[in-house]
Amino acid sequence: MDATDSVGLRPYDPDDDRAALWALKTDFETALGAGGGEEKAASYEEKLTDDYRRRWLAWVDRCVDDESRCVTVAEAADGELVGYVFLLPERLAFVWDAAVVNELYVAPASRGTGVADDLLAAATALAEAQDLPLERLLLDVDPGNERARAFYERHGFEPWGEIVARPLGED
């Protein structure tokens, strides 16, 4: 039996999945921080406050109110959520003139099983249904995350522009 046979995809249910989605989001943020040294790890860990949790989950709720399929979860046969993909709703497409995968995360124990492929396919199908300024799907990948970069390259993603950033509150 293929590993993905025991995992199903479905839309996020705010009433039933809130705690599990937040646990996956926490793991996602912690992994992002861990990929960039102690300072980055500390900054990502510090932001995971109760206030951030409430604000992020409220934002997810607003996005799901716009488009019920914008957050798709991967659920194991035992009911445990093992991953999710968050595609921004169509009304936000003008931010980048495209469909945007905000986050895609799969728990370490489910990596390499096809769950990420299935989640990305679900996001792509929803993106193709959006009315976009430019017909493209984009996402941000940490340059040091070779596994993620290889995954997205395998799915036809290639560099397009470059994001630059600066801290706020500095002159």
mmCIF file with all atom_site columns, C-alpha atoms in Angstrom:
data_model
loop_
_atom_site.group_PDB
_atom_site.id
_atom_site.type_symbol
_atom_site.label_atom_id
_atom_site.label_alt_id
_atom_site.label_comp_id
_atom_site.label_asym_id
_atom_site.label_entity_id
_atom_site.label_seq_id
_atom_site.pdbx_PDB_ins_code
_atom_site.Cartn_x
_atom_site.Cartn_y
_atom_site.Cartn_z
_atom_site.occupancy
_atom_site.B_iso_or_equiv
_atom_site.pdbx_formal_charge
_atom_site.auth_seq_id
_atom_site.auth_comp_id
_atom_site.auth_asym_id
_atom_site.auth_atom_id
_atom_site.pdbx_PDB_model_num
ATOM 1   C CA . MET A 1 1   ? 0.000   0.000  0.000   1.00 0.00 ? 1   MET A CA 1
ATOM 2   C CA . ASP A 1 2   ? 1.310   3.453  -0.930  1.00 0.00 ? 2   ASP A CA 1
ATOM 3   C CA . ALA A 1 3   ? 1.883   5.831  2.010   1.00 0.00 ? 3   ALA A CA 1
ATOM 4   C CA . THR A 1 4   ? -0.459  8.424  0.525   1.00 0.00 ? 4   THR A CA 1
ATOM 5   C CA . ASP A 1 5   ? -3.305  5.862  0.594   1.00 0.00 ? 5   ASP A CA 1
ATOM 6   C CA . SER A 1 6   ? -3.568  6.448  4.349   1.00 0.00 ? 6   SER A CA 1
ATOM 7   C CA . VAL A 1 7   ? -3.623  10.262 4.042   1.00 0.00 ? 7   VAL A CA 1
ATOM 8   C CA . GLY A 1 8   ? -6.529  12.237 2.685   1.00 0.00 ? 8   GLY A CA 1
ATOM 9   C CA . LEU A 1 9   ? -6.833  15.886 1.735   1.00 0.00 ? 9   LEU A CA 1
ATOM 10  C CA . ARG A 1 10  ? -9.723  18.091 2.729   1.00 0.00 ? 10  ARG A CA 1
ATOM 11  C CA . PRO A 1 11  ? -10.473 21.743 3.388   1.00 0.00 ? 11  PRO A CA 1
ATOM 12  C CA . TYR A 1 12  ? -9.464  23.085 6.788   1.00 0.00 ? 12  TYR A CA 1
ATOM 13  C CA . ASP A 1 13  ? -12.358 23.120 9.267   1.00 0.00 ? 13  ASP A CA 1
ATOM 14  C CA . PRO A 1 14  ? -11.966 26.029 11.709  1.00 0.00 ? 14  PRO A CA 1
ATOM 15  C CA . ASP A 1 15  ? -14.217 24.320 14.266  1.00 0.00 ? 15  ASP A CA 1
ATOM 16  C CA . ASP A 1 16  ? -12.308 21.028 14.368  1.00 0.00 ? 16  ASP A CA 1
ATOM 17  C CA . ASP A 1 17  ? -8.785  21.744 13.097  1.00 0.00 ? 17  ASP A CA 1
ATOM 18  C CA . ARG A 1 18  ? -7.745  24.972 14.832  1.00 0.00 ? 18  ARG A CA 1
ATOM 19  C CA . ALA A 1 19  ? -5.418  23.429 17.454  1.00 0.00 ? 19  ALA A CA 1
ATOM 20  C CA . ALA A 1 20  ? -3.874  20.949 15.019  1.00 0.00 ? 20  ALA A CA 1
ATOM 21  C CA . LEU A 1 21  ? -3.298  23.619 12.363  1.00 0.00 ? 21  LEU A CA 1
ATOM 22  C CA . TRP A 1 22  ? -1.623  25.850 14.942  1.00 0.00 ? 22  TRP A CA 1
ATOM 23  C CA . ALA A 1 23  ? 0.630   22.954 16.018  1.00 0.00 ? 23  ALA A CA 1
ATOM 24  C CA . LEU A 1 24  ? 1.690   22.442 12.377  1.00 0.00 ? 24  LEU A CA 1
ATOM 25  C CA . LYS A 1 25  ? 2.193   26.205 11.939  1.00 0.00 ? 25  LYS A CA 1
ATOM 26  C CA . THR A 1 26  ? 4.405   26.238 15.050  1.00 0.00 ? 26  THR A CA 1
ATOM 27  C CA . ASP A 1 27  ? 6.484   23.385 13.619  1.00 0.00 ? 27  ASP A CA 1
ATOM 28  C CA . PHE A 1 28  ? 6.686   25.230 10.269  1.00 0.00 ? 28  PHE A CA 1
ATOM 29  C CA . GLU A 1 29  ? 7.931   28.443 11.907  1.00 0.00 ? 29  GLU A CA 1
ATOM 30  C CA . THR A 1 30  ? 10.370  26.606 14.168  1.00 0.00 ? 30  THR A CA 1
ATOM 31  C CA . ALA A 1 31  ? 11.822  24.762 11.159  1.00 0.00 ? 31  ALA A CA 1
ATOM 32  C CA . LEU A 1 32  ? 12.179  28.039 9.229   1.00 0.00 ? 32  LEU A CA 1
ATOM 33  C CA . GLY A 1 33  ? 14.067  29.567 12.116  1.00 0.00 ? 33  GLY A CA 1
ATOM 34  C CA . ALA A 1 34  ? 16.287  26.542 12.627  1.00 0.00 ? 34  ALA A CA 1
ATOM 35  C CA . GLY A 1 35  ? 17.493  26.824 9.040   1.00 0.00 ? 35  GLY A CA 1
ATOM 36  C CA . GLY A 1 36  ? 19.197  30.156 9.638   1.00 0.00 ? 36  GLY A CA 1
ATOM 37  C CA . GLY A 1 37  ? 21.376  30.002 12.724  1.00 0.00 ? 37  GLY A CA 1
ATOM 38  C CA . GLU A 1 38  ? 20.781  30.892 16.360  1.00 0.00 ? 38  GLU A CA 1
ATOM 39  C CA . GLU A 1 39  ? 19.658  34.491 15.808  1.00 0.00 ? 39  GLU A CA 1
ATOM 40  C CA . LYS A 1 40  ? 17.060  33.547 13.192  1.00 0.00 ? 40  LYS A CA 1
ATOM 41  C CA . ALA A 1 41  ? 15.891  30.594 15.299  1.00 0.00 ? 41  ALA A CA 1
ATOM 42  C CA . ALA A 1 42  ? 15.423  32.852 18.318  1.00 0.00 ? 42  ALA A CA 1
ATOM 43  C CA . SER A 1 43  ? 13.486  35.470 16.335  1.00 0.00 ? 43  SER A CA 1
ATOM 44  C CA . TYR A 1 44  ? 11.116  32.865 14.898  1.00 0.00 ? 44  TYR A CA 1
ATOM 45  C CA . GLU A 1 45  ? 10.651  31.249 18.318  1.00 0.00 ? 45  GLU A CA 1
ATOM 46  C CA . GLU A 1 46  ? 9.981   34.625 19.997  1.00 0.00 ? 46  GLU A CA 1
ATOM 47  C CA . LYS A 1 47  ? 7.169   35.520 17.617  1.00 0.00 ? 47  LYS A CA 1
ATOM 48  C CA . LEU A 1 48  ? 5.153   32.400 18.486  1.00 0.00 ? 48  LEU A CA 1
ATOM 49  C CA . THR A 1 49  ? 3.238   34.106 21.280  1.00 0.00 ? 49  THR A CA 1
ATOM 50  C CA . ASP A 1 50  ? -0.412  33.707 22.249  1.00 0.00 ? 50  ASP A CA 1
ATOM 51  C CA . ASP A 1 51  ? -1.122  37.069 20.596  1.00 0.00 ? 51  ASP A CA 1
ATOM 52  C CA . TYR A 1 52  ? 0.521   35.924 17.342  1.00 0.00 ? 52  TYR A CA 1
ATOM 53  C CA . ARG A 1 53  ? -1.473  32.662 17.490  1.00 0.00 ? 53  ARG A CA 1
ATOM 54  C CA . ARG A 1 54  ? -4.764  34.542 17.906  1.00 0.00 ? 54  ARG A CA 1
ATOM 55  C CA . ARG A 1 55  ? -3.929  37.020 15.130  1.00 0.00 ? 55  ARG A CA 1
ATOM 56  C CA . TRP A 1 56  ? -2.697  34.342 12.692  1.00 0.00 ? 56  TRP A CA 1
ATOM 57  C CA . LEU A 1 57  ? -5.715  32.100 13.277  1.00 0.00 ? 57  LEU A CA 1
ATOM 58  C CA . ALA A 1 58  ? -8.058  35.096 12.835  1.00 0.00 ? 58  ALA A CA 1
ATOM 59  C CA . TRP A 1 59  ? -6.305  35.858 9.524   1.00 0.00 ? 59  TRP A CA 1
ATOM 60  C CA . VAL A 1 60  ? -6.711  32.223 8.461   1.00 0.00 ? 60  VAL A CA 1
ATOM 61  C CA . ASP A 1 61  ? -10.408 32.494 9.326   1.00 0.00 ? 61  ASP A CA 1
ATOM 62  C CA . ARG A 1 62  ? -10.782 35.629 7.185   1.00 0.00 ? 62  ARG A CA 1
ATOM 63  C CA . CYS A 1 63  ? -9.031  33.924 4.273   1.00 0.00 ? 63  CYS A CA 1
ATOM 64  C CA . VAL A 1 64  ? -11.171 30.782 4.635   1.00 0.00 ? 64  VAL A CA 1
ATOM 65  C CA . ASP A 1 65  ? -14.280 32.994 4.749   1.00 0.00 ? 65  ASP A CA 1
ATOM 66  C CA . ASP A 1 66  ? -13.151 34.362 1.342   1.00 0.00 ? 66  ASP A CA 1
ATOM 67  C CA . GLU A 1 67  ? -12.308 30.959 -0.127  1.00 0.00 ? 67  GLU A CA 1
ATOM 68  C CA . SER A 1 68  ? -13.133 27.810 1.844   1.00 0.00 ? 68  SER A CA 1
ATOM 69  C CA . ARG A 1 69  ? -10.467 25.775 0.000   1.00 0.00 ? 69  ARG A CA 1
ATOM 70  C CA . CYS A 1 70  ? -7.571  28.188 0.557   1.00 0.00 ? 70  CYS A CA 1
ATOM 71  C CA . VAL A 1 71  ? -6.272  26.046 3.425   1.00 0.00 ? 71  VAL A CA 1
ATOM 72  C CA . THR A 1 72  ? -6.124  22.347 2.617   1.00 0.00 ? 72  THR A CA 1
ATOM 73  C CA . VAL A 1 73  ? -5.074  19.880 5.284   1.00 0.00 ? 73  VAL A CA 1
ATOM 74  C CA . ALA A 1 74  ? -3.603  16.410 4.965   1.00 0.00 ? 74  ALA A CA 1
ATOM 75  C CA . GLU A 1 75  ? -5.240  14.041 7.408   1.00 0.00 ? 75  GLU A CA 1
ATOM 76  C CA . ALA A 1 76  ? -3.860  10.616 8.327   1.00 0.00 ? 76  ALA A CA 1
ATOM 77  C CA . ALA A 1 77  ? -6.190  7.637  8.748   1.00 0.00 ? 77  ALA A CA 1
ATOM 78  C CA . ASP A 1 78  ? -6.072  8.121  12.524  1.00 0.00 ? 78  ASP A CA 1
ATOM 79  C CA . GLY A 1 79  ? -7.372  11.703 12.164  1.00 0.00 ? 79  GLY A CA 1
ATOM 80  C CA . GLU A 1 80  ? -4.040  13.410 12.843  1.00 0.00 ? 80  GLU A CA 1
ATOM 81  C CA . LEU A 1 81  ? -3.205  16.362 10.603  1.00 0.00 ? 81  LEU A CA 1
ATOM 82  C CA . VAL A 1 82  ? 0.188   15.761 8.998   1.00 0.00 ? 82  VAL A CA 1
ATOM 83  C CA . GLY A 1 83  ? 0.437   18.780 6.714   1.00 0.00 ? 83  GLY A CA 1
ATOM 84  C CA . TYR A 1 84  ? -1.248  21.736 5.136   1.00 0.00 ? 84  TYR A CA 1
ATOM 85  C CA . VAL A 1 85  ? -1.032  24.143 2.242   1.00 0.00 ? 85  VAL A CA 1
ATOM 86  C CA . PHE A 1 86  ? -2.256  27.725 2.437   1.00 0.00 ? 86  PHE A CA 1
ATOM 87  C CA . LEU A 1 87  ? -2.995  29.424 -0.884  1.00 0.00 ? 87  LEU A CA 1
ATOM 88  C CA . LEU A 1 88  ? -3.931  33.077 -0.529  1.00 0.00 ? 88  LEU A CA 1
ATOM 89  C CA . PRO A 1 89  ? -7.504  33.873 -1.587  1.00 0.00 ? 89  PRO A CA 1
ATOM 90  C CA . GLU A 1 90  ? -8.065  35.350 -5.028  1.00 0.00 ? 90  GLU A CA 1
ATOM 91  C CA . ARG A 1 91  ? -8.760  38.849 -3.621  1.00 0.00 ? 91  ARG A CA 1
ATOM 92  C CA . LEU A 1 92  ? -5.095  38.992 -2.551  1.00 0.00 ? 92  LEU A CA 1
ATOM 93  C CA . ALA A 1 93  ? -3.735  38.025 -5.998  1.00 0.00 ? 93  ALA A CA 1
ATOM 94  C CA . PHE A 1 94  ? -2.911  41.647 -6.777  1.00 0.00 ? 94  PHE A CA 1
ATOM 95  C CA . VAL A 1 95  ? -0.272  41.694 -4.027  1.00 0.00 ? 95  VAL A CA 1
ATOM 96  C CA . TRP A 1 96  ? 2.057   39.721 -6.323  1.00 0.00 ? 96  TRP A CA 1
ATOM 97  C CA . ASP A 1 97  ? -0.049  39.734 -9.521  1.00 0.00 ? 97  ASP A CA 1
ATOM 98  C CA . ALA A 1 98  ? -0.309  35.976 -9.115  1.00 0.00 ? 98  ALA A CA 1
ATOM 99  C CA . ALA A 1 99  ? -1.629  33.111 -7.048  1.00 0.00 ? 99  ALA A CA 1
ATOM 100 C CA . VAL A 1 100 ? 0.518   32.746 -3.932  1.00 0.00 ? 100 VAL A CA 1
ATOM 101 C CA . VAL A 1 101 ? 1.301   29.669 -1.885  1.00 0.00 ? 101 VAL A CA 1
ATOM 102 C CA . ASN A 1 102 ? 1.707   31.322 1.489   1.00 0.00 ? 102 ASN A CA 1
ATOM 103 C CA . GLU A 1 103 ? 2.784   28.147 3.288   1.00 0.00 ? 103 GLU A CA 1
ATOM 104 C CA . LEU A 1 104 ? 3.192   24.459 2.584   1.00 0.00 ? 104 LEU A CA 1
ATOM 105 C CA . TYR A 1 105 ? 4.264   22.225 5.438   1.00 0.00 ? 105 TYR A CA 1
ATOM 106 C CA . VAL A 1 106 ? 4.428   18.465 5.949   1.00 0.00 ? 106 VAL A CA 1
ATOM 107 C CA . ALA A 1 107 ? 5.368   16.902 9.278   1.00 0.00 ? 107 ALA A CA 1
ATOM 108 C CA . PRO A 1 108 ? 8.772   15.176 9.137   1.00 0.00 ? 108 PRO A CA 1
ATOM 109 C CA . ALA A 1 109 ? 7.305   11.678 9.570   1.00 0.00 ? 109 ALA A CA 1
ATOM 110 C CA . SER A 1 110 ? 5.158   12.169 6.435   1.00 0.00 ? 110 SER A CA 1
ATOM 111 C CA . ARG A 1 111 ? 7.823   13.635 4.174   1.00 0.00 ? 111 ARG A CA 1
ATOM 112 C CA . GLY A 1 112 ? 8.798   11.611 1.139   1.00 0.00 ? 112 GLY A CA 1
ATOM 113 C CA . THR A 1 113 ? 5.389   9.922  1.014   1.00 0.00 ? 113 THR A CA 1
ATOM 114 C CA . GLY A 1 114 ? 3.759   12.054 -1.677  1.00 0.00 ? 114 GLY A CA 1
ATOM 115 C CA . VAL A 1 115 ? 1.726   14.164 0.765   1.00 0.00 ? 115 VAL A CA 1
ATOM 116 C CA . ALA A 1 116 ? 3.539   17.361 -0.273  1.00 0.00 ? 116 ALA A CA 1
ATOM 117 C CA . ASP A 1 117 ? 2.919   16.524 -3.953  1.00 0.00 ? 117 ASP A CA 1
ATOM 118 C CA . ASP A 1 118 ? -0.785  16.103 -3.228  1.00 0.00 ? 118 ASP A CA 1
ATOM 119 C CA . LEU A 1 119 ? -0.980  19.343 -1.232  1.00 0.00 ? 119 LEU A CA 1
ATOM 120 C CA . LEU A 1 120 ? 0.774   21.277 -3.986  1.00 0.00 ? 120 LEU A CA 1
ATOM 121 C CA . ALA A 1 121 ? -1.572  19.745 -6.577  1.00 0.00 ? 121 ALA A CA 1
ATOM 122 C CA . ALA A 1 122 ? -4.567  20.906 -4.519  1.00 0.00 ? 122 ALA A CA 1
ATOM 123 C CA . ALA A 1 123 ? -3.136  24.434 -4.295  1.00 0.00 ? 123 ALA A CA 1
ATOM 124 C CA . THR A 1 124 ? -2.378  24.447 -8.014  1.00 0.00 ? 124 THR A CA 1
ATOM 125 C CA . ALA A 1 125 ? -5.926  23.371 -8.885  1.00 0.00 ? 125 ALA A CA 1
ATOM 126 C CA . LEU A 1 126 ? -7.357  26.170 -6.766  1.00 0.00 ? 126 LEU A CA 1
ATOM 127 C CA . ALA A 1 127 ? -4.883  28.686 -8.257  1.00 0.00 ? 127 ALA A CA 1
ATOM 128 C CA . GLU A 1 128 ? -5.945  27.676 -11.758 1.00 0.00 ? 128 GLU A CA 1
ATOM 129 C CA . ALA A 1 129 ? -9.537  28.484 -10.799 1.00 0.00 ? 129 ALA A CA 1
ATOM 130 C CA . GLN A 1 130 ? -8.593  31.994 -9.640  1.00 0.00 ? 130 GLN A CA 1
ATOM 131 C CA . ASP A 1 131 ? -8.953  35.054 -11.867 1.00 0.00 ? 131 ASP A CA 1
ATOM 132 C CA . LEU A 1 132 ? -5.337  36.253 -11.777 1.00 0.00 ? 132 LEU A CA 1
ATOM 133 C CA . PRO A 1 133 ? -3.639  39.360 -13.194 1.00 0.00 ? 133 PRO A CA 1
ATOM 134 C CA . LEU A 1 134 ? -0.823  37.093 -14.454 1.00 0.00 ? 134 LEU A CA 1
ATOM 135 C CA . GLU A 1 135 ? -1.163  33.332 -14.845 1.00 0.00 ? 135 GLU A CA 1
ATOM 136 C CA . ARG A 1 136 ? 1.462   32.090 -12.435 1.00 0.00 ? 136 ARG A CA 1
ATOM 137 C CA . LEU A 1 137 ? 1.814   30.460 -9.042  1.00 0.00 ? 137 LEU A CA 1
ATOM 138 C CA . LEU A 1 138 ? 4.574   31.687 -6.804  1.00 0.00 ? 138 LEU A CA 1
ATOM 139 C CA . LEU A 1 139 ? 6.009   31.126 -3.371  1.00 0.00 ? 139 LEU A CA 1
ATOM 140 C CA . ASP A 1 140 ? 8.989   32.093 -1.273  1.00 0.00 ? 140 ASP A CA 1
ATOM 141 C CA . VAL A 1 141 ? 11.658  29.481 -0.545  1.00 0.00 ? 141 VAL A CA 1
ATOM 142 C CA . ASP A 1 142 ? 14.582  29.956 1.806   1.00 0.00 ? 142 ASP A CA 1
ATOM 143 C CA . PRO A 1 143 ? 17.727  29.756 -0.373  1.00 0.00 ? 143 PRO A CA 1
ATOM 144 C CA . GLY A 1 144 ? 19.351  27.425 2.165   1.00 0.00 ? 144 GLY A CA 1
ATOM 145 C CA . ASN A 1 145 ? 16.499  24.916 2.157   1.00 0.00 ? 145 ASN A CA 1
ATOM 146 C CA . GLU A 1 146 ? 17.826  22.544 -0.488  1.00 0.00 ? 146 GLU A CA 1
ATOM 147 C CA . ARG A 1 147 ? 15.114  19.923 0.093   1.00 0.00 ? 147 ARG A CA 1
ATOM 148 C CA . ALA A 1 148 ? 12.313  22.442 -0.490  1.00 0.00 ? 148 ALA A CA 1
ATOM 149 C CA . ARG A 1 149 ? 14.083  24.003 -3.460  1.00 0.00 ? 149 ARG A CA 1
ATOM 150 C CA . ALA A 1 150 ? 14.516  20.578 -5.091  1.00 0.00 ? 150 ALA A CA 1
ATOM 151 C CA . PHE A 1 151 ? 10.850  19.762 -4.431  1.00 0.00 ? 151 PHE A CA 1
ATOM 152 C CA . TYR A 1 152 ? 9.625   22.964 -6.081  1.00 0.00 ? 152 TYR A CA 1
ATOM 153 C CA . GLU A 1 153 ? 12.049  22.656 -8.999  1.00 0.00 ? 153 GLU A CA 1
ATOM 154 C CA . ARG A 1 154 ? 10.707  19.143 -9.593  1.00 0.00 ? 154 ARG A CA 1
ATOM 155 C CA . HIS A 1 155 ? 7.272   20.731 -9.887  1.00 0.00 ? 155 HIS A CA 1
ATOM 156 C CA . GLY A 1 156 ? 8.404   23.265 -12.493 1.00 0.00 ? 156 GLY A CA 1
ATOM 157 C CA . PHE A 1 157 ? 9.119   26.265 -10.260 1.00 0.00 ? 157 PHE A CA 1
ATOM 158 C CA . GLU A 1 158 ? 12.094  28.394 -11.185 1.00 0.00 ? 158 GLU A CA 1
ATOM 159 C CA . PRO A 1 159 ? 13.568  31.630 -9.858  1.00 0.00 ? 159 PRO A CA 1
ATOM 160 C CA . TRP A 1 160 ? 11.510  34.683 -10.717 1.00 0.00 ? 160 TRP A CA 1
ATOM 161 C CA . GLY A 1 161 ? 12.753  37.958 -9.328  1.00 0.00 ? 161 GLY A CA 1
ATOM 162 C CA . GLU A 1 162 ? 14.294  38.255 -5.911  1.00 0.00 ? 162 GLU A CA 1
ATOM 163 C CA . ILE A 1 163 ? 12.801  39.386 -2.635  1.00 0.00 ? 163 ILE A CA 1
ATOM 164 C CA . VAL A 1 164 ? 14.804  41.915 -0.675  1.00 0.00 ? 164 VAL A CA 1
ATOM 165 C CA . ALA A 1 165 ? 13.955  43.000 2.859   1.00 0.00 ? 165 ALA A CA 1
ATOM 166 C CA . ARG A 1 166 ? 15.038  45.354 5.572   1.00 0.00 ? 166 ARG A CA 1
ATOM 167 C CA . PRO A 1 167 ? 14.096  45.565 9.226   1.00 0.00 ? 167 PRO A CA 1
ATOM 168 C CA . LEU A 1 168 ? 11.471  48.161 10.132  1.00 0.00 ? 168 LEU A CA 1
ATOM 169 C CA . GLY A 1 169 ? 12.304  50.829 12.671  1.00 0.00 ? 169 GLY A CA 1
ATOM 170 C CA . GLU A 1 170 ? 15.822  51.396 11.378  1.00 0.00 ? 170 GLU A CA 1
ATOM 171 C CA . ASP A 1 171 ? 16.953  54.502 9.559   1.00 0.00 ? 171 ASP A CA 1
#
